[in-house]
Amino acid sequence: MMAPILNPTPEAITRAAKALRAGRLVAMPTETVYGLAARADDPVAVASIYTAKGRPKFNPLIAHCANLEMAQREGDFSANALKLAAAFWPGPLTLVVNLASSHTVCDLARAGLDSIAIRVPAHPVAQALLSEIGQPLVAPSANPSGKISPTEAAHVAADMGEKLDLILDGGVCQAGVESTIIDARGKAPALLRPGSLDPDQIESVWPGLIRPAQNPDAPQSPGQLLRHYAPNARLRLNADAPHDSEAYLGFGPGPATLNLSATQDLTEAASNLFSMLRRLDAVHDKIAVAPIPNHGLGEAINDRLTRAAQQ
Ligand code: TXA
Ligand code: MG
């Protein structure tokens, strides 16, 4: 049966919390992308996330918490990790920390690791749901494994509608790309996944950010599969202009089938990325994408585009 898309009234939040407590799946909006949520302490519920997404293996999931207090029951935060949390939570930052002895998040959700990825989302609907349920929720992006992440309730309904209890409609996700993941266990912060929090902002709070390329031995964020976020269409990146048969995803002034940002605003481009890829993918076989500068949020955008372009 098709999951209903509900306006996030208090009644709908309560209904969602009830479904989650019963071990069922709910789609919740966050400021980055829509998440497929399940209670984090229930291995059966967590297993049904992997089934619903068709994930090839048990990647660890992010535990979404209502606040720092809830987060500190799950993970041990160093002084520097606490600084990052104080600066950017609630918001699009995920911190990997050591597992706390008081943790409730089940082994399967962590893929058996003794670390845990935690984030406190800023979206008011996610906040309301987490406060009502009073325990962490794991939530990967609410799309089939490898496909484009959803930034609207309708995307979730189209891709996953048969596999959930309900979809909370929080409108269009503001950030549009996933959270930035930082491994906060070491002497310096390590970037595991570029995302919608600009890495320069991390630097300003805890300097010395280690980039993936400088850090080849670091435990990879297992979600960083090369082919990911993939449309059906063939993508050609760094294209200054489209070929005859191609749609053009632009960045900057000039003609384009769709434009990530006519004013070359990277924040706007990030928020448009997945929804524009979806719209082009629905009607075109070939998509050329304009060059995107690799600074600030451009790093996350180029990361997603490179994965989406893998054959
Ligand atoms: O913005 C987001 O983070 C979205 C929204 C829904 O919150 N969620 C999301 O979840 O992107 P997901 O499951 O698609 O990505 C989780 C990432 C994966 O790359 C996974 O490998 C990494 O987090 N991860 C989880 N636990 C980890 C750990 N203990 N160590 C390193 N990486 C971890
Ligand atoms: Mg994902």
Short mmCIF file of C-alpha atoms and ligand atoms in Angstrom, two decimals:
data_model
loop_
_atom_site.label_atom_id
_atom_site.label_comp_id
_atom_site.label_asym_id
_atom_site.label_seq_id
_atom_site.Cartn_x
_atom_site.Cartn_y
_atom_site.Cartn_z
CA MET A 1 0.00 0.00 0.00
CA MET A 2 1.14 3.52 -0.80
CA ALA A 3 2.26 5.47 2.25
CA PRO A 4 0.27 8.67 2.83
CA ILE A 5 2.06 12.01 2.64
CA LEU A 6 1.04 13.87 5.79
CA ASN A 7 1.28 17.51 6.74
CA PRO A 8 3.41 17.61 9.87
CA THR A 9 0.62 18.44 12.32
CA PRO A 10 1.03 17.38 15.95
CA GLU A 11 -1.33 14.47 15.19
CA ALA A 12 0.82 13.34 12.27
CA ILE A 13 3.98 13.56 14.41
CA THR A 14 2.30 11.42 17.07
CA ARG A 15 1.18 8.91 14.43
CA ALA A 16 4.73 8.76 13.06
CA ALA A 17 6.21 8.27 16.54
CA LYS A 18 3.74 5.43 17.17
CA ALA A 19 4.67 3.70 13.93
CA LEU A 20 8.36 4.05 14.75
CA ARG A 21 7.90 2.67 18.26
CA ALA A 22 6.21 -0.34 16.69
CA GLY A 23 9.36 -0.91 14.62
CA ARG A 24 8.03 0.50 11.36
CA LEU A 25 9.62 2.90 8.86
CA VAL A 26 8.73 6.56 8.42
CA ALA A 27 10.14 9.15 6.02
CA MET A 28 11.12 12.36 7.75
CA PRO A 29 12.33 15.63 6.27
CA THR A 30 15.67 17.03 7.38
CA GLU A 31 17.39 20.21 6.26
CA THR A 32 19.68 18.13 4.01
CA VAL A 33 17.59 15.38 2.38
CA TYR A 34 14.63 13.20 3.39
CA GLY A 35 15.58 10.35 5.70
CA LEU A 36 14.14 6.86 6.00
CA ALA A 37 13.79 6.64 9.76
CA ALA A 38 13.64 3.69 12.14
CA ARG A 39 14.25 3.37 15.85
CA ALA A 40 17.95 2.88 16.32
CA ASP A 41 17.73 0.37 19.16
CA ASP A 42 15.68 -2.20 17.25
CA PRO A 43 17.71 -4.49 14.96
CA VAL A 44 14.61 -5.76 13.17
CA ALA A 45 13.50 -2.24 12.32
CA VAL A 46 17.04 -1.37 11.24
CA ALA A 47 17.23 -4.49 9.08
CA SER A 48 14.03 -3.44 7.31
CA ILE A 49 15.76 -0.19 6.30
CA TYR A 50 18.43 -2.16 4.46
CA THR A 51 15.75 -4.27 2.80
CA ALA A 52 13.68 -1.24 1.77
CA LYS A 53 16.71 0.53 0.30
CA GLY A 54 18.16 -2.60 -1.30
CA ARG A 55 21.51 -1.75 0.27
CA PRO A 56 24.10 -4.26 -0.89
CA LYS A 57 25.62 -4.56 2.55
CA PHE A 58 25.21 -3.29 6.06
CA ASN A 59 26.66 0.20 5.93
CA PRO A 60 26.60 1.93 9.27
CA LEU A 61 23.82 4.47 9.68
CA ILE A 62 23.69 7.91 11.28
CA ALA A 63 21.96 8.12 14.65
CA HIS A 64 19.78 11.24 14.61
CA CYS A 65 19.37 12.77 18.05
CA ALA A 66 17.11 15.55 19.37
CA ASN A 67 19.95 17.33 21.14
CA LEU A 68 23.46 17.04 22.53
CA GLU A 69 22.25 15.38 25.71
CA MET A 70 20.71 12.52 23.75
CA ALA A 71 23.84 12.38 21.59
CA GLN A 72 26.09 12.06 24.64
CA ARG A 73 24.25 8.97 25.81
CA GLU A 74 25.34 7.33 22.56
CA GLY A 75 28.84 8.66 22.00
CA ASP A 76 31.90 9.88 23.90
CA PHE A 77 32.75 13.39 22.75
CA SER A 78 36.24 14.84 23.04
CA ALA A 79 36.60 18.51 23.90
CA ASN A 80 37.07 19.29 20.20
CA ALA A 81 34.06 17.21 19.20
CA LEU A 82 32.01 19.17 21.73
CA LYS A 83 33.24 22.42 20.17
CA LEU A 84 31.98 21.29 16.77
CA ALA A 85 28.67 20.18 18.25
CA ALA A 86 28.25 23.51 20.03
CA ALA A 87 29.04 25.43 16.85
CA PHE A 88 26.97 23.49 14.31
CA TRP A 89 24.20 21.54 16.02
CA PRO A 90 21.43 21.47 15.22
CA GLY A 91 22.56 21.43 11.60
CA PRO A 92 24.04 19.47 8.69
CA LEU A 93 27.09 18.06 10.50
CA THR A 94 27.58 14.39 11.39
CA LEU A 95 30.24 13.53 13.96
CA VAL A 96 31.88 10.12 14.22
CA VAL A 97 32.86 9.52 17.85
CA ASN A 98 33.62 6.53 20.07
CA LEU A 99 30.66 4.54 21.26
CA ALA A 100 29.57 5.37 24.83
CA SER A 101 28.99 2.55 27.28
CA SER A 102 25.45 3.89 27.82
CA HIS A 103 24.62 3.57 24.10
CA THR A 104 21.24 2.29 22.93
CA VAL A 105 21.92 2.18 19.17
CA CYS A 106 22.05 -1.46 18.11
CA ASP A 107 25.05 -3.22 16.56
CA LEU A 108 23.43 -3.61 13.17
CA ALA A 109 22.86 0.15 12.88
CA ARG A 110 26.59 0.64 13.50
CA ALA A 111 27.61 -2.31 11.31
CA GLY A 112 29.33 -3.66 14.39
CA LEU A 113 31.74 -0.74 14.71
CA ASP A 114 32.80 0.63 18.08
CA SER A 115 32.36 4.13 16.71
CA ILE A 116 29.09 5.87 15.99
CA ALA A 117 27.99 8.58 13.57
CA ILE A 118 25.65 11.09 15.21
CA ARG A 119 23.83 14.13 14.01
CA VAL A 120 21.28 16.57 15.45
CA PRO A 121 19.15 17.76 12.53
CA ALA A 122 17.82 21.31 12.45
CA HIS A 123 14.61 20.74 10.50
CA PRO A 124 11.66 21.54 12.77
CA VAL A 125 9.75 18.40 11.71
CA ALA A 126 12.74 16.13 12.45
CA GLN A 127 13.20 17.97 15.74
CA ALA A 128 9.53 17.50 16.67
CA LEU A 129 9.62 13.80 15.84
CA LEU A 130 12.87 13.16 17.72
CA SER A 131 11.62 15.04 20.78
CA GLU A 132 8.35 13.15 20.78
CA ILE A 133 9.95 9.73 20.44
CA GLY A 134 12.74 10.59 22.90
CA GLN A 135 15.32 8.21 21.48
CA PRO A 136 17.71 8.17 18.52
CA LEU A 137 16.45 7.36 15.03
CA VAL A 138 18.67 6.04 12.30
CA ALA A 139 17.90 7.57 8.93
CA PRO A 140 19.73 7.01 5.67
CA SER A 141 18.52 9.04 2.73
CA ALA A 142 15.07 7.80 1.68
CA ASN A 143 16.02 6.52 -1.78
CA PRO A 144 16.81 3.09 -3.21
CA SER A 145 20.49 2.34 -2.74
CA GLY A 146 22.67 4.08 -5.34
CA LYS A 147 19.96 6.38 -6.62
CA ILE A 148 19.42 10.12 -6.31
CA SER A 149 18.67 11.36 -2.79
CA PRO A 150 15.17 12.81 -2.22
CA THR A 151 14.71 16.49 -1.43
CA GLU A 152 10.89 16.54 -1.59
CA ALA A 153 8.16 14.35 -0.11
CA ALA A 154 7.00 13.47 -3.64
CA HIS A 155 10.44 12.02 -4.45
CA VAL A 156 10.14 9.69 -1.47
CA ALA A 157 6.62 8.65 -2.46
CA ALA A 158 7.74 7.87 -6.01
CA ASP A 159 10.78 5.81 -4.97
CA MET A 160 9.84 4.22 -1.65
CA GLY A 161 6.12 4.83 -1.14
CA GLU A 162 5.25 1.13 -0.96
CA LYS A 163 7.82 0.39 1.70
CA LEU A 164 6.97 2.83 4.46
CA ASP A 165 4.16 3.56 6.86
CA LEU A 166 3.97 7.26 6.16
CA ILE A 167 5.82 10.27 4.82
CA LEU A 168 5.99 13.49 6.82
CA ASP A 169 5.94 16.40 4.40
CA GLY A 170 8.42 19.08 5.43
CA GLY A 171 8.54 20.84 2.09
CA VAL A 172 11.67 21.16 -0.02
CA CYS A 173 14.92 20.42 1.84
CA GLN A 174 16.84 23.63 2.24
CA ALA A 175 20.40 22.36 1.95
CA GLY A 176 19.75 19.66 -0.66
CA VAL A 177 22.91 17.60 -0.13
CA GLU A 178 23.68 15.32 2.78
CA SER A 179 25.44 16.32 5.97
CA THR A 180 29.19 16.79 6.16
CA ILE A 181 30.73 13.84 8.04
CA ILE A 182 33.70 14.48 10.31
CA ASP A 183 35.64 11.81 12.17
CA ALA A 184 36.13 13.59 15.49
CA ARG A 185 38.05 10.82 17.27
CA GLY A 186 41.59 11.88 16.43
CA LYS A 187 43.94 14.76 17.15
CA ALA A 188 42.67 16.52 14.04
CA PRO A 189 39.23 16.44 12.41
CA ALA A 190 39.04 14.17 9.34
CA LEU A 191 36.59 14.81 6.51
CA LEU A 192 34.86 11.50 5.70
CA ARG A 193 32.19 12.95 3.41
CA PRO A 194 31.95 16.48 2.07
CA GLY A 195 28.44 17.78 2.56
CA SER A 196 26.29 20.79 3.07
CA LEU A 197 28.35 22.26 5.90
CA ASP A 198 31.25 24.08 4.25
CA PRO A 199 34.56 22.49 5.40
CA ASP A 200 36.02 25.97 5.91
CA GLN A 201 33.54 26.42 8.73
CA ILE A 202 34.94 23.34 10.44
CA GLU A 203 38.42 24.83 10.13
CA SER A 204 37.33 27.95 11.94
CA VAL A 205 36.30 25.94 15.01
CA TRP A 206 38.83 23.08 15.00
CA PRO A 207 41.71 23.71 12.58
CA GLY A 208 43.77 21.11 10.72
CA LEU A 209 41.06 19.36 8.72
CA ILE A 210 42.39 16.18 7.09
CA ARG A 211 41.02 15.61 3.58
CA PRO A 212 40.25 12.13 2.23
CA ALA A 213 43.10 12.29 -0.31
CA GLN A 214 45.61 13.07 2.43
CA ASN A 215 44.13 10.33 4.50
CA PRO A 216 44.14 7.17 2.36
CA ASP A 217 44.32 4.76 5.29
CA ALA A 218 41.52 6.31 7.26
CA PRO A 219 38.41 4.19 7.65
CA GLN A 220 36.41 5.27 4.64
CA SER A 221 32.86 6.28 5.16
CA PRO A 222 31.49 3.05 3.74
CA GLY A 223 28.66 4.96 2.06
CA GLN A 224 31.25 6.45 -0.25
CA LEU A 225 30.71 3.84 -2.94
CA LEU A 226 32.00 5.14 -6.22
CA ARG A 227 28.74 4.84 -8.12
CA HIS A 228 26.07 6.55 -6.08
CA TYR A 229 23.42 9.23 -6.45
CA ALA A 230 23.07 7.86 -9.96
CA PRO A 231 20.46 8.88 -12.53
CA ASN A 232 19.61 6.57 -15.43
CA ALA A 233 20.89 9.15 -17.89
CA ARG A 234 24.55 9.35 -18.87
CA LEU A 235 26.29 12.33 -17.28
CA ARG A 236 29.12 14.32 -18.82
CA LEU A 237 30.80 16.63 -16.32
CA ASN A 238 32.73 19.89 -16.68
CA ALA A 239 30.96 20.63 -19.96
CA ASP A 240 31.15 24.22 -21.13
CA ALA A 241 28.27 23.59 -23.52
CA PRO A 242 25.97 20.67 -24.37
CA HIS A 243 26.32 18.48 -27.46
CA ASP A 244 23.28 18.24 -29.72
CA SER A 245 21.69 15.28 -28.00
CA GLU A 246 22.34 16.45 -24.44
CA ALA A 247 20.33 18.34 -21.88
CA TYR A 248 22.41 20.98 -20.11
CA LEU A 249 22.54 21.50 -16.37
CA GLY A 250 24.02 24.96 -16.12
CA PHE A 251 25.83 26.95 -13.47
CA GLY A 252 26.01 30.65 -14.16
CA PRO A 253 24.57 32.93 -16.80
CA GLY A 254 23.79 31.59 -20.25
CA PRO A 255 21.35 29.13 -21.76
CA ALA A 256 20.70 25.88 -19.95
CA THR A 257 17.93 23.30 -19.81
CA LEU A 258 17.95 23.82 -16.04
CA ASN A 259 20.29 26.06 -14.09
CA LEU A 260 21.76 25.09 -10.70
CA SER A 261 22.37 28.78 -10.05
CA ALA A 262 22.32 31.53 -12.64
CA THR A 263 24.22 33.75 -10.18
CA GLN A 264 26.83 31.04 -9.41
CA ASP A 265 25.71 30.76 -5.81
CA LEU A 266 26.99 27.40 -4.50
CA THR A 267 24.42 27.21 -1.71
CA GLU A 268 21.59 27.60 -4.21
CA ALA A 269 23.28 25.06 -6.50
CA ALA A 270 23.54 22.49 -3.71
CA SER A 271 19.89 22.89 -2.85
CA ASN A 272 18.89 22.37 -6.50
CA LEU A 273 21.29 19.55 -7.35
CA PHE A 274 19.29 16.39 -6.69
CA SER A 275 15.89 17.74 -7.70
CA MET A 276 17.23 19.08 -11.02
CA LEU A 277 19.04 15.80 -11.74
CA ARG A 278 15.75 14.01 -11.17
CA ARG A 279 13.82 16.35 -13.44
CA LEU A 280 16.36 16.02 -16.26
CA ASP A 281 16.68 12.28 -15.77
CA ALA A 282 12.92 11.88 -16.22
CA VAL A 283 13.04 13.15 -19.82
CA HIS A 284 16.64 12.97 -21.12
CA ASP A 285 19.13 10.17 -21.82
CA LYS A 286 22.20 12.39 -21.76
CA ILE A 287 22.96 15.25 -19.44
CA ALA A 288 25.94 17.59 -19.68
CA VAL A 289 26.82 19.45 -16.51
CA ALA A 290 28.59 22.80 -16.31
CA PRO A 291 31.88 23.04 -14.41
CA ILE A 292 31.37 23.74 -10.71
CA PRO A 293 34.18 25.44 -8.77
CA ASN A 294 35.63 23.09 -6.17
CA HIS A 295 35.64 25.41 -3.16
CA GLY A 296 33.14 25.68 -0.32
CA LEU A 297 29.99 23.68 -1.05
CA GLY A 298 31.35 23.03 -4.54
CA GLU A 299 33.38 20.20 -3.03
CA ALA A 300 30.23 18.34 -1.95
CA ILE A 301 28.48 19.08 -5.26
CA ASN A 302 31.43 17.75 -7.28
CA ASP A 303 31.67 14.70 -5.02
CA ARG A 304 28.02 13.80 -5.74
CA LEU A 305 28.34 14.56 -9.46
CA THR A 306 31.46 12.42 -9.83
CA ARG A 307 29.70 9.46 -8.25
CA ALA A 308 26.54 10.04 -10.28
CA ALA A 309 28.60 10.06 -13.49
CA GLN A 310 30.24 6.64 -12.89
CA GLN A 311 29.10 4.00 -15.36
O1 TXA B 1 22.25 14.42 5.61
C1 TXA B 1 22.37 13.25 5.98
O2 TXA B 1 23.34 12.85 6.62
C2 TXA B 1 21.23 12.29 5.61
C3 TXA B 1 19.97 12.74 6.35
C4 TXA B 1 18.79 11.85 6.11
O3 TXA B 1 20.24 12.89 7.72
N1 TXA B 1 21.55 10.93 5.93
C5 TXA B 1 22.49 10.23 5.24
O4 TXA B 1 22.64 8.92 5.67
O5 TXA B 1 23.13 10.69 4.33
P1 TXA B 1 23.35 7.80 4.81
O6 TXA B 1 23.01 6.51 5.50
O7 TXA B 1 22.97 7.91 3.37
O8 TXA B 1 24.88 8.08 4.99
C6 TXA B 1 25.52 7.74 6.21
C7 TXA B 1 27.00 7.82 6.03
C8 TXA B 1 27.54 6.66 5.23
O9 TXA B 1 28.50 7.15 4.30
C9 TXA B 1 28.21 5.81 6.30
O10 TXA B 1 29.25 5.04 5.80
C10 TXA B 1 28.70 6.86 7.27
O11 TXA B 1 27.63 7.77 7.31
N2 TXA B 1 28.91 6.34 8.62
C11 TXA B 1 27.99 5.91 9.50
N3 TXA B 1 28.57 5.46 10.63
C12 TXA B 1 29.90 5.61 10.46
C13 TXA B 1 31.04 5.34 11.28
N4 TXA B 1 30.92 4.81 12.48
N5 TXA B 1 32.27 5.63 10.77
C14 TXA B 1 32.39 6.19 9.53
N6 TXA B 1 31.35 6.46 8.72
C15 TXA B 1 30.12 6.18 9.18
MG MG B 2 22.38 8.18 0.85
#
